[in-house]
Coordinates of C-alpha atoms and ligand atoms in Angstrom, one line a residue:
X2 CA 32.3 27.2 10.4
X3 CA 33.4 25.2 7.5
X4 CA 37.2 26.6 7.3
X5 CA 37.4 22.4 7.2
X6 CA 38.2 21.2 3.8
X7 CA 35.5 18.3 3.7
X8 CA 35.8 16.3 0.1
X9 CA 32.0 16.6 -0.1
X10 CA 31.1 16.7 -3.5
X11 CA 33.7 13.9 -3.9
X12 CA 31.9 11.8 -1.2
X13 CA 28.5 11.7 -2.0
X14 CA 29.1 11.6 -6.0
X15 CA 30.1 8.0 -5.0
X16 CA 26.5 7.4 -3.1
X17 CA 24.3 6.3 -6.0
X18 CA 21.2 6.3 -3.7
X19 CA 22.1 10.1 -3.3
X20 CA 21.4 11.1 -6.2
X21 CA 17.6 10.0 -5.8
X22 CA 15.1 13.2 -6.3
X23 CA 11.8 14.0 -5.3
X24 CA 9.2 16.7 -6.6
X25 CA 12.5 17.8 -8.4
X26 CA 14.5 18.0 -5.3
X27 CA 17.7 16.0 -4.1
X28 CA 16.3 13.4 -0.7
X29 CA 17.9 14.3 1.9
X30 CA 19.0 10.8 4.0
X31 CA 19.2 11.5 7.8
X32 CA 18.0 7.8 8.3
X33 CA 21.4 6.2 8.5
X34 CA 21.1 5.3 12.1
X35 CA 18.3 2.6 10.3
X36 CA 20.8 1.9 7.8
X37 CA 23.2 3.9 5.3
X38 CA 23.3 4.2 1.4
X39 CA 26.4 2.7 0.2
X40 CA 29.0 3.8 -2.4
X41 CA 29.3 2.3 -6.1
X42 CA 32.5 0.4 -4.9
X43 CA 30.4 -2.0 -2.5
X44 CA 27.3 -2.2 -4.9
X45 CA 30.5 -3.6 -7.5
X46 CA 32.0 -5.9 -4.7
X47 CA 28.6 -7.8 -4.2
X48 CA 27.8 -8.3 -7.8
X49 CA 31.3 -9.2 -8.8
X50 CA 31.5 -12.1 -6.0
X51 CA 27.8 -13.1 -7.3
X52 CA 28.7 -12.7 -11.4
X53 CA 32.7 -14.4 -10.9
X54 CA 32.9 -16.3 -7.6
X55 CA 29.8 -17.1 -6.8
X56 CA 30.9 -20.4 -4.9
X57 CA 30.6 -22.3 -1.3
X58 CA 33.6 -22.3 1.0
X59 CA 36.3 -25.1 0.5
X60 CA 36.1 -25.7 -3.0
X61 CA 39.1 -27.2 -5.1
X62 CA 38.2 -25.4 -8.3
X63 CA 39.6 -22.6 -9.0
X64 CA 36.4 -20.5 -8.6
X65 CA 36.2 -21.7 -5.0
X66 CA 39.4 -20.9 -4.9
X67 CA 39.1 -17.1 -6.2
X68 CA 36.2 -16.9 -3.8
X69 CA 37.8 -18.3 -0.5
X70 CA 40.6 -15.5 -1.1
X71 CA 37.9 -12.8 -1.7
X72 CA 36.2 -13.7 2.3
X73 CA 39.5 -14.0 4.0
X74 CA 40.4 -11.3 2.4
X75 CA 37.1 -9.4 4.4
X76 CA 38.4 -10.9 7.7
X77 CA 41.4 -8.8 7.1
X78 CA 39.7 -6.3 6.2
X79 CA 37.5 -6.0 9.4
X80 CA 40.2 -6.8 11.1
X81 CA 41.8 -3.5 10.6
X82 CA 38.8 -2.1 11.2
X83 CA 38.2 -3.4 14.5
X84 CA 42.2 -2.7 15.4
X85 CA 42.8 -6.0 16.2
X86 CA 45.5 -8.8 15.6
X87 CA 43.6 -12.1 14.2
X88 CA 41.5 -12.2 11.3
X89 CA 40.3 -14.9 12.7
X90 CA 38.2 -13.9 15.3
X91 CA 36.5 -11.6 13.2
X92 CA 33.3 -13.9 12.4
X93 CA 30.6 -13.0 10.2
X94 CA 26.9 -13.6 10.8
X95 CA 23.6 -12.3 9.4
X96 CA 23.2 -9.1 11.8
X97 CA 24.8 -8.2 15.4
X98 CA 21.5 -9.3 17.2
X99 CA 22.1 -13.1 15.7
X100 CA 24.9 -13.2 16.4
X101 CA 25.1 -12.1 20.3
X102 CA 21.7 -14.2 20.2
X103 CA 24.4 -17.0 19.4
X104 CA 27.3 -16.1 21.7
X105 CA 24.5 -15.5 24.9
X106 CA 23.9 -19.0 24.6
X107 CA 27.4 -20.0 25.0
X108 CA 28.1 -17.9 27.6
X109 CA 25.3 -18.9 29.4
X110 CA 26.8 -22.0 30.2
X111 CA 29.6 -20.0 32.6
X112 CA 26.5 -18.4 34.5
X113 CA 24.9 -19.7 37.7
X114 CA 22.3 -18.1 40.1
X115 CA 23.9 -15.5 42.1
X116 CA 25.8 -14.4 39.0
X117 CA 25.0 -10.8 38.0
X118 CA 24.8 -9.6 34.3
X119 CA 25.4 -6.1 34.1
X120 CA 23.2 -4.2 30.9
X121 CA 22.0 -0.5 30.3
X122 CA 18.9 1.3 30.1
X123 CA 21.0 3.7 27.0
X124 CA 21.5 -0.1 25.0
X125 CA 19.7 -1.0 21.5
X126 CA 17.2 -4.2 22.8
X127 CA 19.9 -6.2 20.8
X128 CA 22.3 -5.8 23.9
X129 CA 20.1 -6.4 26.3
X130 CA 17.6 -9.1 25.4
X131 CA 20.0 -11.6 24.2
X132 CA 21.7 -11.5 27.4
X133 CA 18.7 -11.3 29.6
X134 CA 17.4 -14.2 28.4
X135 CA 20.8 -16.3 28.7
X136 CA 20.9 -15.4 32.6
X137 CA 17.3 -16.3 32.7
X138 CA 18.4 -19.8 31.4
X139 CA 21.3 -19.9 33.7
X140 CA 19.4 -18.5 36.7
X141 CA 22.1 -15.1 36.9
X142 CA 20.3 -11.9 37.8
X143 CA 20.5 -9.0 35.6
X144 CA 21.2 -5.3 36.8
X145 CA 20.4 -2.3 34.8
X146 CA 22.8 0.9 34.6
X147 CA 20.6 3.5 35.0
X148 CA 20.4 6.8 33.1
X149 CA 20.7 11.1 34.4
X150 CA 17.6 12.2 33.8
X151 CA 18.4 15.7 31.7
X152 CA 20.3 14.8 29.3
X153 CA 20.1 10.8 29.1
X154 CA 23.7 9.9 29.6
X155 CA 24.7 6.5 31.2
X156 CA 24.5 7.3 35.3
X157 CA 28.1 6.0 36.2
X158 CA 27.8 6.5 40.4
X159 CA 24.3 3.7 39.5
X160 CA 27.2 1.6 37.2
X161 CA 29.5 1.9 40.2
X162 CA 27.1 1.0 42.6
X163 CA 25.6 -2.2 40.6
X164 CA 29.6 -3.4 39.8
X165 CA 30.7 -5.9 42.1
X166 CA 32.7 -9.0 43.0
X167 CA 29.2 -10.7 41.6
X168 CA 29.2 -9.2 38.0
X169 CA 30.4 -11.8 35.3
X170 CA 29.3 -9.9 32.2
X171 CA 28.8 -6.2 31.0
X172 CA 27.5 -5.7 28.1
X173 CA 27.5 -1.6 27.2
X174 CA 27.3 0.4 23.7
X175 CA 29.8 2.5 22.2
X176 CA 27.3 4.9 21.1
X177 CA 23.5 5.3 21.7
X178 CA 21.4 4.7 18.4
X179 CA 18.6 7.1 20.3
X180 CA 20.3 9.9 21.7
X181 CA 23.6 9.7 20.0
X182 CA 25.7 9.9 23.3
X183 CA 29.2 8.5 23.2
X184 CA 29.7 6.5 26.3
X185 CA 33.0 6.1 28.3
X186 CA 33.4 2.5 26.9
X187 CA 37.2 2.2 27.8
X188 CA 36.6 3.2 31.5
X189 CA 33.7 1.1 32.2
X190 CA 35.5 -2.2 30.6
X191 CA 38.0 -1.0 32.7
X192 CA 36.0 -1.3 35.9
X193 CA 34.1 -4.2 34.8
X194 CA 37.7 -6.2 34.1
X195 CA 38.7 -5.0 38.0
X196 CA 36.0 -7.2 39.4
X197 CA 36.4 -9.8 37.3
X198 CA 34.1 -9.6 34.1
X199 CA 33.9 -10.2 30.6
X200 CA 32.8 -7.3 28.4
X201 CA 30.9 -7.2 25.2
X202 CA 30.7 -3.8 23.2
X203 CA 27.8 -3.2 20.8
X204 CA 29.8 -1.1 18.3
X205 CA 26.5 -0.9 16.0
X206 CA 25.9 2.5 16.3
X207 CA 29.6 3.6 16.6
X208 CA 31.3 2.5 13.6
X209 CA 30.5 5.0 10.8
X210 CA 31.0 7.6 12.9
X211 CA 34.7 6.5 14.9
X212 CA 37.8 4.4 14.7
X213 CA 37.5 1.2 17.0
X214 CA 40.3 -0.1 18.3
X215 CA 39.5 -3.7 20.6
X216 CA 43.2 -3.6 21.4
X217 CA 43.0 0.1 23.0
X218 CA 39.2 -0.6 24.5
X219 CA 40.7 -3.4 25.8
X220 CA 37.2 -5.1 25.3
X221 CA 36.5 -9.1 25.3
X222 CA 33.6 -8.9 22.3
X223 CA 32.6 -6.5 20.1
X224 CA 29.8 -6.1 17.6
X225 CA 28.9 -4.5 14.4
X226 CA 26.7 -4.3 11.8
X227 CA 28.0 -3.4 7.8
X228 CA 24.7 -1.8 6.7
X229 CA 25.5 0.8 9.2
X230 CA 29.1 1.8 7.6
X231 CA 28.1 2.2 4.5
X232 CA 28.2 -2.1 3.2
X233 CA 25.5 -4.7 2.7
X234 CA 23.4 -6.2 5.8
X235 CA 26.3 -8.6 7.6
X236 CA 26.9 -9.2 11.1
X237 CA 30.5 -8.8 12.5
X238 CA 31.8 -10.2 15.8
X239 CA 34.8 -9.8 16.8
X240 CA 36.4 -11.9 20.2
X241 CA 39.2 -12.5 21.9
X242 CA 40.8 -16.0 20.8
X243 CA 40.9 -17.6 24.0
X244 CA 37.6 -17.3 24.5
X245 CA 36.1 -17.7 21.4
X246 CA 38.0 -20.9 21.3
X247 CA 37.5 -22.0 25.1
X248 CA 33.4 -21.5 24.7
X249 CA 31.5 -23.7 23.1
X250 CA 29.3 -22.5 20.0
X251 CA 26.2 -24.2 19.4
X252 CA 27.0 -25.6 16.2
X253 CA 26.5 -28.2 13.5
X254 CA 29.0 -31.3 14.0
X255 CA 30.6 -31.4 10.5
X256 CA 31.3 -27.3 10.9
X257 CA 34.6 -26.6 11.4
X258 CA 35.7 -26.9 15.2
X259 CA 38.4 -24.1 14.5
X260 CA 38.2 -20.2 14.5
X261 CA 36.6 -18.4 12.6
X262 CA 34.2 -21.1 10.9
X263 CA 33.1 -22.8 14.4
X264 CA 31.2 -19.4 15.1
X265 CA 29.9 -18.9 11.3
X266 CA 26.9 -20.6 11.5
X267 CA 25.3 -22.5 8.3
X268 CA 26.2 -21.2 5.0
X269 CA 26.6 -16.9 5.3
X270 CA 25.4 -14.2 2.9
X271 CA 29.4 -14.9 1.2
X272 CA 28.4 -11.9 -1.6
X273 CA 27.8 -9.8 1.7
X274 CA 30.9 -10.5 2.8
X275 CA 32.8 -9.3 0.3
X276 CA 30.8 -6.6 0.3
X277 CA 32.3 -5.6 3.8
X278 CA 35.7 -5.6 2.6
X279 CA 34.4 -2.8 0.5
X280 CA 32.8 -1.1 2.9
X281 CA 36.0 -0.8 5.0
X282 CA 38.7 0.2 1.9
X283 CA 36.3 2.5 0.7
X284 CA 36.5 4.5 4.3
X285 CA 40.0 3.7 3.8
X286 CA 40.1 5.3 0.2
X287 CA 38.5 8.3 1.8
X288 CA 41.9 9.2 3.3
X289 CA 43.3 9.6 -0.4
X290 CA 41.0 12.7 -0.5
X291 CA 42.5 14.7 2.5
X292 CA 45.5 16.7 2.5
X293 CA 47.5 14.9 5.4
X294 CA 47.4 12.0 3.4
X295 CA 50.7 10.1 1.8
X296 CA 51.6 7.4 -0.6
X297 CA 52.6 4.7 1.6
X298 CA 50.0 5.0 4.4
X299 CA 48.7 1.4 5.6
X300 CA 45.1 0.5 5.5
X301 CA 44.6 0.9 8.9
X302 CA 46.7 4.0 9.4
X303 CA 43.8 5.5 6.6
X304 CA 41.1 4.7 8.8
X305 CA 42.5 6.2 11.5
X306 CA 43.0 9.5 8.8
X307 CA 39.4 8.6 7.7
X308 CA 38.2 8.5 10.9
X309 CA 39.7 11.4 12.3
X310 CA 38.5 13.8 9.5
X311 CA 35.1 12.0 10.2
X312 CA 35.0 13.4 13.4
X313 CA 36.2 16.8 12.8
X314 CA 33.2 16.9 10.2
X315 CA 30.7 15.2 11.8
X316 CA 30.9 17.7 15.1
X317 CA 30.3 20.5 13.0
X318 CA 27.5 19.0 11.3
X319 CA 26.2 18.3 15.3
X320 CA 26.6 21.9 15.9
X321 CA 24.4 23.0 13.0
X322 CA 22.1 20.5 13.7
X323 CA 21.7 21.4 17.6
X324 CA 21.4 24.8 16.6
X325 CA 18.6 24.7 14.2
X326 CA 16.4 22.2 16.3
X327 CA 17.1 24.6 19.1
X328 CA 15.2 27.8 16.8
X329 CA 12.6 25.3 16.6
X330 CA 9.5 26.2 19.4
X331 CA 8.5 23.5 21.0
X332 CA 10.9 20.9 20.0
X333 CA 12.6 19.1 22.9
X334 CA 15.9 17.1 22.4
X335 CA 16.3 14.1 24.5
X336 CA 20.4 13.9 24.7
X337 CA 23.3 16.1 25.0
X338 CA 22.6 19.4 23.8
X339 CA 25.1 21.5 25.4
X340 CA 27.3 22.5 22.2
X341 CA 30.3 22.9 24.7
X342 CA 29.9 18.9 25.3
X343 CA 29.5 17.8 21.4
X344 CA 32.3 15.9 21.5
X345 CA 30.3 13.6 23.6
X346 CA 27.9 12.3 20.7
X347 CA 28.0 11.8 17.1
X348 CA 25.4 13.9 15.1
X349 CA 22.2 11.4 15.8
X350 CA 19.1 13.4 17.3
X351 CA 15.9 12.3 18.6
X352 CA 12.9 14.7 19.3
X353 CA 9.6 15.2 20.4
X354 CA 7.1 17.7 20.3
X355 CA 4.7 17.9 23.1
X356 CA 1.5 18.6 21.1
X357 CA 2.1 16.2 18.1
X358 CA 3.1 12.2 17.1
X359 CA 6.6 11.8 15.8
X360 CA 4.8 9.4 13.1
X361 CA 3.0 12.8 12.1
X362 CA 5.9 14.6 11.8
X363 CA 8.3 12.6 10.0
X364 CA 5.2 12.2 7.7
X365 CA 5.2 15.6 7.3
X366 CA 9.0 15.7 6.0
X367 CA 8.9 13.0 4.2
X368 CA 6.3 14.7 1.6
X369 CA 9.3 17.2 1.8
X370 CA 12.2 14.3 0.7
X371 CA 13.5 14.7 4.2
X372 CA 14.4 11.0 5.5
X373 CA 13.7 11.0 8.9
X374 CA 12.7 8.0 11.6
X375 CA 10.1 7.6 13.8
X376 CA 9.3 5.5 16.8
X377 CA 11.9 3.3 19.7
X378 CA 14.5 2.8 17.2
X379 CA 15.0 -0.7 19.2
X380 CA 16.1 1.5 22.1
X381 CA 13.2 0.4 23.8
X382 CA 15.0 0.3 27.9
X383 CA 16.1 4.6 26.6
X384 CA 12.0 4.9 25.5
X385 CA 10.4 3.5 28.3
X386 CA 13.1 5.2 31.0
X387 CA 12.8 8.9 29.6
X388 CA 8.4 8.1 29.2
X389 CA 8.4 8.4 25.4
X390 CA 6.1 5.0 24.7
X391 CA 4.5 4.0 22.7
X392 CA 5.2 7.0 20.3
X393 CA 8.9 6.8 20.9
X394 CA 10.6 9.6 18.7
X395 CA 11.9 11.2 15.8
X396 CA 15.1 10.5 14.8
X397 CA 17.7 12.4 12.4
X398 CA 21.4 11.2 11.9
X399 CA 23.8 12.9 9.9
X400 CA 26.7 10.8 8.3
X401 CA 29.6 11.8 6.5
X402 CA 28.1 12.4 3.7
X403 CA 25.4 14.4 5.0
X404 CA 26.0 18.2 4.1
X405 CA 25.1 21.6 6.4
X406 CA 22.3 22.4 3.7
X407 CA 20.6 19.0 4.0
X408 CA 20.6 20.1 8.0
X409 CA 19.5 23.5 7.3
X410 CA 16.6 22.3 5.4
X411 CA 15.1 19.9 8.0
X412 CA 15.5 22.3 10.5
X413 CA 13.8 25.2 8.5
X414 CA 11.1 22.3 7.3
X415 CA 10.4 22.1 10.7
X416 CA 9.9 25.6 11.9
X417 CA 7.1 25.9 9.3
X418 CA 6.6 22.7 10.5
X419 CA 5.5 24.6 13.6
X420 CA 3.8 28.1 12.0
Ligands
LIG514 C1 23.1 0.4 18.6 C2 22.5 -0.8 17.9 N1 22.8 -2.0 18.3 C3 22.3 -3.1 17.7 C4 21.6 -3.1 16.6 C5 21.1 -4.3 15.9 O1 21.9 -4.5 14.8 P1 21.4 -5.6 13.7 O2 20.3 -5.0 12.9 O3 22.6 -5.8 12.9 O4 21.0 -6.8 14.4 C6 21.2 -1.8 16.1 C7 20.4 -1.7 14.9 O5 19.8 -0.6 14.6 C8 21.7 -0.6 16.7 O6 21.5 0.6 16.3

């Protein structure tokens, strides 16, 4: 099962956080869906931008100076990751609910009543709420994909049916933070663009587990958060110029009235920023590791060598990780759990027992280091469509630099879990 040669040790000697023991035993993080460790290289970026260029934007001195280059430097940086042209629409905000907080209200000036805003019942709240309450203010209606009951994937005859001449916005995630199904992003935006709409992706859960590409998604917006790949907490959001430039942000007067700063509201977290840039070359440095690589590889043909090998890790870590929750009696996984359809989620499970609180249980690891989440997750429209309020679940995801023992440890923790 693991004929794949997966830099491992490599990987994780890079995670300081680790390296963090308990009773005498390594922790074992499956919480990255609530956040990731990061490696050395972005705990260096931060402090180097707060010890040598710690300075506002604009500045003629030469610190300024050194600092300005070090944030564009991160919109080319996202840039690549994103797979799209401009650096400057890539803008940078505290988190991905802020800032589709901020673009809802903008948008919300295109929407009238009859208008129909198109959301999911698989979304994070963050994809939902900000654009509910924008059609509220603009008097649209919103529509809610619904979900198959089973294995909780998006219920595309329901997104068919709710798609029509009406629909000005769809707003859809790449990958569920709750069940950890990958949904058919490209076709729906697809649809959506046939009728007429704009699209927004939330790409929150996505990103350290698969390359994005706006330009092949074909997308309008796209969102992302850095604390989930592996960087500091900074919002990314990433639009097409035309509109970002043809909307109007609700912004200060003497901000700049030209891409990227007109979206970049007040002064931004800049040390996170560069921390971002971090966060994407070291997913980039990760293709130095694997065999396929070469010398003169661009940055963003690493990622896509990254992100590949990702992939190809990440599914086996799925399989080992549906297997052993499946020896477990009692458990039930709410997702995908056929292992002939992996390929159709990253390695995030939630879980319930029928007999016993998910707060109880990840208690219960968590005296054994094993990292786990408990509750809605945020995926609150998921929770209260598959009945799972108020407790919600428990939640383990595996990231790349989670390792098959780490798996087989929480799922033998909770078999005696279950004696
Ligand atoms: C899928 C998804 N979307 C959106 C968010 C919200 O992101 P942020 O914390 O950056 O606002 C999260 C956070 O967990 C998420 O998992």
């Amino acid at each position: 099962m693991t004929a794949f040669a997966w830099p491992i040790d490599q990987i994780r000697r890079q995670f300081p956080g680790l390296a963090r023991a308990q009773q005498g035993r390594t922790v074992a993080f499956f919480d990255g869906p609530a956040g990731s460790q990061v490696p050395d290289s972005v705990v260096e970026a931060v402090c180097h931008w707060l010890r040598h260029t710690n300075c506002n934007r604009g500045a003629a001195f030469e610190c300024g100076r050194e600092s300005d280059a070090v944030l564009q430097a991160a919109h080319e940086a996202m840039a690549d990751f994103l797979g799209a042209d401009d650096p400057d629409c890539i803008i940078f905000g505290p988190n991905m609910t802020s800032l589709a907080m901020l673009l809802s209200r903008s948008l919300a000036d295109r929407w009238k009543s009859g208008d129909e805003i198109l959301v999911t019942r698989l979304d994070h709240d963050a994809n939902v709420s900000p654009w509910v309450h924008a059609a509220r203010v603009a008097g649209a209606t919103v529509r809610h994909v619904d979900l198959n009951p089973g294995d909780w994937t998006l219920n595309l005859d329901d997104f068919q049916a709710k798609l029509s001449e009406r629909t000005r916005f769809l707003a859809v995630g790449m990958a569920s933070n709750a069940t950890g199904t990958i949904n058919p992003v490209r076709e729906m935006i697809s649809a959506a663009h046939a009728v007429g709409a704009l699209t927004f992706v939330d790409a929150v859960h996505y990103a350290p587990h698969g390359r994005i590409s706006v330009a092949d998604l074909n997308c309008d917006f796209l969102a992302c958060s850095a604390y989930k790949f592996f960087g500091p907490h900074e919002g990314i959001l990433w639009g097409r110029r035309e509109l970002l430039e043809s909307l109007r942000p609700w912004k200060l007067r003497p901000a700049p009235d030209v891409l990227p700063g007109m979206w970049m509201t007040g002064t931004g977290a800049l040390e996170a920023i560069a921390g971002t840039a971090a966060a994407v070359n070291y997913l980039a440095s990760l293709a130095d590791l694997l065999p396929q690589t070469s010398p003169d590889l661009t940055r963003r043909q690493k990622l896509d060598l990254t992100f590949r090998a990702i992939t190809e890790w990440e599914r086996i870590l799925s399989l080992e990780m549906l297997a052993g929750l499946k020896s477990v009696p009692g458990l039930q996984i709410h997702g995908i759990t056929d292992p002939a359809h992996v390929a159709g989620r990253v390695p995030t499970f939630s879980w319930t027992f029928p007999d016993c609180s998910p707060r109880t249980v990840s208690e219960w690891l968590a005296e054994r280091g094993l990292c786990v989440w408990n509750g809605n997750a945020y995926a609150l429209p998921f929770t209260e469509t598959a009945g799972l309020e108020p407790g919600g679940t428990v939640r383990a995801g595996a990231l790349h630099y989670n390792t098959i023992e780490e798996i087989e440890r929480l799922t033998s923790a909770l078999r005696q879990f279950r004696n």
